[in-house]
PDB file of C-alpha atoms in Angstrom:
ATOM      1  CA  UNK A   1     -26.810-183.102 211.208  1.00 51.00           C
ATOM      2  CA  UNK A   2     -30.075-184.433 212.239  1.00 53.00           C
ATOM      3  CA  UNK A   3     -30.718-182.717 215.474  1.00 58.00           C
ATOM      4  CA  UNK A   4     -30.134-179.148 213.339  1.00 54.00           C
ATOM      5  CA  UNK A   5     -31.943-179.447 210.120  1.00 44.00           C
ATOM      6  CA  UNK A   6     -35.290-180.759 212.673  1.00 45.00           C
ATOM      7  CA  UNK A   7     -35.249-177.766 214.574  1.00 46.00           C
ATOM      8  CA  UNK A   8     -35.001-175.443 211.563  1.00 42.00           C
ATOM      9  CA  UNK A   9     -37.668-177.046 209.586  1.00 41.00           C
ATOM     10  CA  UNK A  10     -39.968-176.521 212.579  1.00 41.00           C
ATOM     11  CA  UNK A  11     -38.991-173.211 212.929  1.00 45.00           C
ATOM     12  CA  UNK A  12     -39.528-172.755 209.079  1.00 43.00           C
ATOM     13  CA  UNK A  13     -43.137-173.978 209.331  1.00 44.00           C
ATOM     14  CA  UNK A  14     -44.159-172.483 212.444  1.00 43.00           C
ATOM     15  CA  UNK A  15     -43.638-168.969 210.537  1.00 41.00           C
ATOM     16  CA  UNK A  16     -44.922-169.881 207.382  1.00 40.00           C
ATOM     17  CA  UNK A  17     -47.872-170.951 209.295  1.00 42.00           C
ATOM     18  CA  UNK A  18     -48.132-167.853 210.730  1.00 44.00           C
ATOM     19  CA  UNK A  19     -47.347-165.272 207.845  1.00 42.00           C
ATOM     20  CA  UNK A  20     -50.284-167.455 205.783  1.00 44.00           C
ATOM     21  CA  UNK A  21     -52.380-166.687 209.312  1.00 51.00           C
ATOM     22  CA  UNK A  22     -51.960-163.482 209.524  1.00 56.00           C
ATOM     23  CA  UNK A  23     -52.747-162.646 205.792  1.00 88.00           C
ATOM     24  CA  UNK A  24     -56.319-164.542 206.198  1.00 92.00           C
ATOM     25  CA  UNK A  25     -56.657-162.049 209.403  1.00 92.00           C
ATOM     26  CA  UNK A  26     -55.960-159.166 207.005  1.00 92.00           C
ATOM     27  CA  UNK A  27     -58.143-160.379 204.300  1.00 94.00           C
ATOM     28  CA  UNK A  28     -61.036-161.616 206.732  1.00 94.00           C
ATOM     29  CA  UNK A  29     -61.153-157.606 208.300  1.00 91.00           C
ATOM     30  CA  UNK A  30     -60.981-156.000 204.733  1.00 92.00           C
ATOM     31  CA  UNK A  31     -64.118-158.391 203.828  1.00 94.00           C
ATOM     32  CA  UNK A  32     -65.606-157.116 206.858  1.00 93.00           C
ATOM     33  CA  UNK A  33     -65.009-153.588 206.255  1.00 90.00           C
ATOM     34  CA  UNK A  34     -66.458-154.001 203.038  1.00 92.00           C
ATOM     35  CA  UNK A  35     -69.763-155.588 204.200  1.00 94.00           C
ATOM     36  CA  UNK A  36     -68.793-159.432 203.120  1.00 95.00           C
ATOM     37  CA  UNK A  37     -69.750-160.899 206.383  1.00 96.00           C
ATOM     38  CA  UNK A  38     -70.461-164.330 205.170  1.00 97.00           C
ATOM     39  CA  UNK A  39     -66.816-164.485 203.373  1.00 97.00           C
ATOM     40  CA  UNK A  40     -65.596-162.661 206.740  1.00 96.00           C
ATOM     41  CA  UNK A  41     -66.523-165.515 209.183  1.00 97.00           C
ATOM     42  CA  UNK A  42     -65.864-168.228 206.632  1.00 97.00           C
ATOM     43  CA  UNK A  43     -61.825-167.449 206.664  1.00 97.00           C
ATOM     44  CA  UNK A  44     -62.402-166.234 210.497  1.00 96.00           C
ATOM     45  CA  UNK A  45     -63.952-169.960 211.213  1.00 96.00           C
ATOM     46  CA  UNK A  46     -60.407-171.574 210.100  1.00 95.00           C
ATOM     47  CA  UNK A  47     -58.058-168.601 211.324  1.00 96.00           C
ATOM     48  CA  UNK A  48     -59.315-169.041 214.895  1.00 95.00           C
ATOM     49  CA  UNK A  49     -58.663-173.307 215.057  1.00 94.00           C
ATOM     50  CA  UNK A  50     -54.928-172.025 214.039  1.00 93.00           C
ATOM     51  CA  UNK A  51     -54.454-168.560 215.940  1.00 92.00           C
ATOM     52  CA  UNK A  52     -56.720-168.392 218.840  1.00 91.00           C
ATOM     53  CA  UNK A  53     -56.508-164.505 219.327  1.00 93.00           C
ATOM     54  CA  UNK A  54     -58.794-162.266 220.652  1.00 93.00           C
ATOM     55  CA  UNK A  55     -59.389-159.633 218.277  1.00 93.00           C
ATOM     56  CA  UNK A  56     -60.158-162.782 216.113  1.00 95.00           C
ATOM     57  CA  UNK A  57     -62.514-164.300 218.188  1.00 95.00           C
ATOM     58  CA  UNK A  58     -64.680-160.278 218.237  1.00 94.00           C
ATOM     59  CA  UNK A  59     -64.323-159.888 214.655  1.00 94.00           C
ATOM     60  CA  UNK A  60     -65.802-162.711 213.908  1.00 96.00           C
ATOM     61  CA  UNK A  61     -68.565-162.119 216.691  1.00 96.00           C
ATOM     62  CA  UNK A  62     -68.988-159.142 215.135  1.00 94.00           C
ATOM     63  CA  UNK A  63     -69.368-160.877 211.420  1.00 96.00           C
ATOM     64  CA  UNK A  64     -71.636-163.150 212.799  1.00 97.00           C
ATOM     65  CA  UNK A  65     -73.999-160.237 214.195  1.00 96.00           C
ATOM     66  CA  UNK A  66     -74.220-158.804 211.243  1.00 96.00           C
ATOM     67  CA  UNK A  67     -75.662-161.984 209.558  1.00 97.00           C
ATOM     68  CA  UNK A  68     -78.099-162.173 212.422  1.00 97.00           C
ATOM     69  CA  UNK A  69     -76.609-165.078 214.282  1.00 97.00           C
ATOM     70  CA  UNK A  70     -76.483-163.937 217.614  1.00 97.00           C
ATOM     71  CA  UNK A  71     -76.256-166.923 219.719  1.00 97.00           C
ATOM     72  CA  UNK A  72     -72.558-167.885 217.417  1.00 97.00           C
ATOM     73  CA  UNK A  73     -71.647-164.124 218.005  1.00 96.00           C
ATOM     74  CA  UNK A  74     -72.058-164.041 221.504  1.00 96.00           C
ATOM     75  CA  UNK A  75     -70.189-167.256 221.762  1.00 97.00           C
ATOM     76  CA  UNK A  76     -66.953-165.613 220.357  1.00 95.00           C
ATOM     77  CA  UNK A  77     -66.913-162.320 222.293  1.00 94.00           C
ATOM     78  CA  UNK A  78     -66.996-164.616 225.310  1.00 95.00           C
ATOM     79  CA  UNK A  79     -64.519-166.857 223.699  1.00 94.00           C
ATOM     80  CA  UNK A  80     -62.199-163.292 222.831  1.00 93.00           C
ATOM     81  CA  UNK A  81     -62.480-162.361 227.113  1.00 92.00           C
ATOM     82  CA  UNK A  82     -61.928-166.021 227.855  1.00 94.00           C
ATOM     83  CA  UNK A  83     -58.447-165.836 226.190  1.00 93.00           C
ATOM     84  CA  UNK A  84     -57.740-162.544 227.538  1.00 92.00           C
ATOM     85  CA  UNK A  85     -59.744-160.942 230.296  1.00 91.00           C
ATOM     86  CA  UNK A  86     -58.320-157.205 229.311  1.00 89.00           C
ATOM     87  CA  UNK A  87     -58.954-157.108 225.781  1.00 87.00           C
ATOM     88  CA  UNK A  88     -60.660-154.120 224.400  1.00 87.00           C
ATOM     89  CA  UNK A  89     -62.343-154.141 220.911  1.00 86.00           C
ATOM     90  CA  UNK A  90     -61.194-150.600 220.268  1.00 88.00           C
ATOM     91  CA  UNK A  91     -58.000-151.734 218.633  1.00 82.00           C
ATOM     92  CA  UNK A  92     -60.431-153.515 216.416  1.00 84.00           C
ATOM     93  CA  UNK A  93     -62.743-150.841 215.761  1.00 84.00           C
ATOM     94  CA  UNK A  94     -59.807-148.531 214.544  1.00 87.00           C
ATOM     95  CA  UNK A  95     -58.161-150.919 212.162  1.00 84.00           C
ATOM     96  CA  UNK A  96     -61.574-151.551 210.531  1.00 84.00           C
ATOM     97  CA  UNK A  97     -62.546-147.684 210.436  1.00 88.00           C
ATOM     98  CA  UNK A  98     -58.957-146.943 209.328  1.00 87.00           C
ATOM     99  CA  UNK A  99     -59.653-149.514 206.163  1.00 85.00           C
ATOM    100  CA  UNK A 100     -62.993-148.041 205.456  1.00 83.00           C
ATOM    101  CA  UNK A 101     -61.362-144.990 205.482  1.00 86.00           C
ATOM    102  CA  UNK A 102     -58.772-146.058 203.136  1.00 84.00           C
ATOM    103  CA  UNK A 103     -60.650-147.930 200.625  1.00 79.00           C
ATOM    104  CA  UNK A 104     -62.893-144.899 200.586  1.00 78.00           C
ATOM    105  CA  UNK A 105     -60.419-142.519 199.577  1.00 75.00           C
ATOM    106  CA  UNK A 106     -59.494-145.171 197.065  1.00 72.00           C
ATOM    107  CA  UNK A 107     -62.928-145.261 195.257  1.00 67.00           C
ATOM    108  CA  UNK A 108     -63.395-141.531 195.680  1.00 71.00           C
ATOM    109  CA  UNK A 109     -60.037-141.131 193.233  1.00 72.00           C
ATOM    110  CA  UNK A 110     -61.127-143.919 190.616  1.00 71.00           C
ATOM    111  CA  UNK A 111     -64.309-142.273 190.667  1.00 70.00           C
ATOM    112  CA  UNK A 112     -62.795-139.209 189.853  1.00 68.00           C
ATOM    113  CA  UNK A 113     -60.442-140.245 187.682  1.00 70.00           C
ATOM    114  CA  UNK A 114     -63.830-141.312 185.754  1.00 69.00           C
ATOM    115  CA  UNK A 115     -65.255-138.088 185.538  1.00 69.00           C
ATOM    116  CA  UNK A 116     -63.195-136.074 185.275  1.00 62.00           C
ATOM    117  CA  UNK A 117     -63.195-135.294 181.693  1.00 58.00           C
ATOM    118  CA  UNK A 118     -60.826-136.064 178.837  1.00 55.00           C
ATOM    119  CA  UNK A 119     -58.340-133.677 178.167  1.00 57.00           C
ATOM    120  CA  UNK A 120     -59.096-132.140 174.546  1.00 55.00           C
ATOM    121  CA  UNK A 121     -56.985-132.929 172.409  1.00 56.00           C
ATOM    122  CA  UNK A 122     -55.840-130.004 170.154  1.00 60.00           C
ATOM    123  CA  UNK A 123     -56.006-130.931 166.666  1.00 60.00           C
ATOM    124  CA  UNK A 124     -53.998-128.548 164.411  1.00 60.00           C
ATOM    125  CA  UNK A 125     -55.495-128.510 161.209  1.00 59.00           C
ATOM    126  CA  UNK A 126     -52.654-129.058 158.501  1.00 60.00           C
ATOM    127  CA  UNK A 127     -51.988-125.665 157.291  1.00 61.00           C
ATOM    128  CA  UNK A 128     -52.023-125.787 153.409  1.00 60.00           C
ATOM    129  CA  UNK A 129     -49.016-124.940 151.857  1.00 65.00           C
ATOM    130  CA  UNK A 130     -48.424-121.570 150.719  1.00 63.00           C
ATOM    131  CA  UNK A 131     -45.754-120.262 148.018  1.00 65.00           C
ATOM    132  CA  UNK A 132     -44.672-116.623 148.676  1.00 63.00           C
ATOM    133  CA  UNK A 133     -46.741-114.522 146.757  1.00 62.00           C
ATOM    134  CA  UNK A 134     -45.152-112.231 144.229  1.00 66.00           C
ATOM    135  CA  UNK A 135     -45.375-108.264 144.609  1.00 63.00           C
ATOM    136  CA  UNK A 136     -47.460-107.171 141.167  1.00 61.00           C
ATOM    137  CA  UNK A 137     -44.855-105.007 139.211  1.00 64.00           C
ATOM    138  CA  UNK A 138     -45.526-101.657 139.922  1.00 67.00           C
ATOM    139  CA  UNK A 139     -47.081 -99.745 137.216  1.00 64.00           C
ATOM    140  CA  UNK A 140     -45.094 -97.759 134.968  1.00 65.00           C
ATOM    141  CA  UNK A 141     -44.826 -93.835 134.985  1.00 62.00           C
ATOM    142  CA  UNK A 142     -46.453 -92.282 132.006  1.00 62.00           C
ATOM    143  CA  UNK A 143     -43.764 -91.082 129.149  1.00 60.00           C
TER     144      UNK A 143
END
């Protein structure tokens, strides 16, 4: 019983582990995209101890750039080519443009929806109540 319920608790927090991970990854390159650098390279700091990956390792060079600390930023896009000689940024680039992209096209409809303006509401005034109005007799032939 032992030797199976180990291995499958392992198993269990390896991926747990790793859905968590790559979450922060997600949330670190939307904070990017959105010009929160310092929040950016905070959640990149701890991502990277756990998940050494490359695009990582850039984005948070990149983050770091942006704040103006180049000798940190330099360190992880060496750090990104040490893990894997190959990597390109582009992959990186796109996912951040493609969020930009998306979260513009979000505030471009709420700002809209703003705007635009209210539909009038038609207000039908209460008609008042009318009784059928009598013909007036007709008058009389002369005799």
């Amino acid at each position: 019983m032992r030797k199976t319920v180990f291995p499958l608790l392992l198993f269990c927090a390896f991926f747990t582990c790793n859905v968590f991970a790559a979450s922060d990854y997600e949330t670190a390159l939307k904070l990017y995209s959105r010009g929160e650098y310092k929040e950016a390279v905070r959640i990149l700091d701890h991502y990277t101890e756990k998940t050494p990956e490359p695009s990582a390792y850039y984005l948070l060079g990149y983050a770091q750039y942006n704040l103006g600390r180049y000798k940190e930023a330099n360190e992880n896009f060496n750090n990104a080519f040490l893990i894997d000689p190959e990597f390109s940024p582009r992959l990186l680039l796109k996912q951040v443009e493609e969020i930009k992209a998306k979260e513009g096209k979000q505030a471009r409809k709420e700002t809209a929806e703003k705007k635009a303006p209210a539909k009038p509401v038609e207000k039908t005034a209460a008609k008042p109540e009318t009784k059928p109005v009598q013909a007036a007799p007709k008058p009389s032939a002369p005799q």
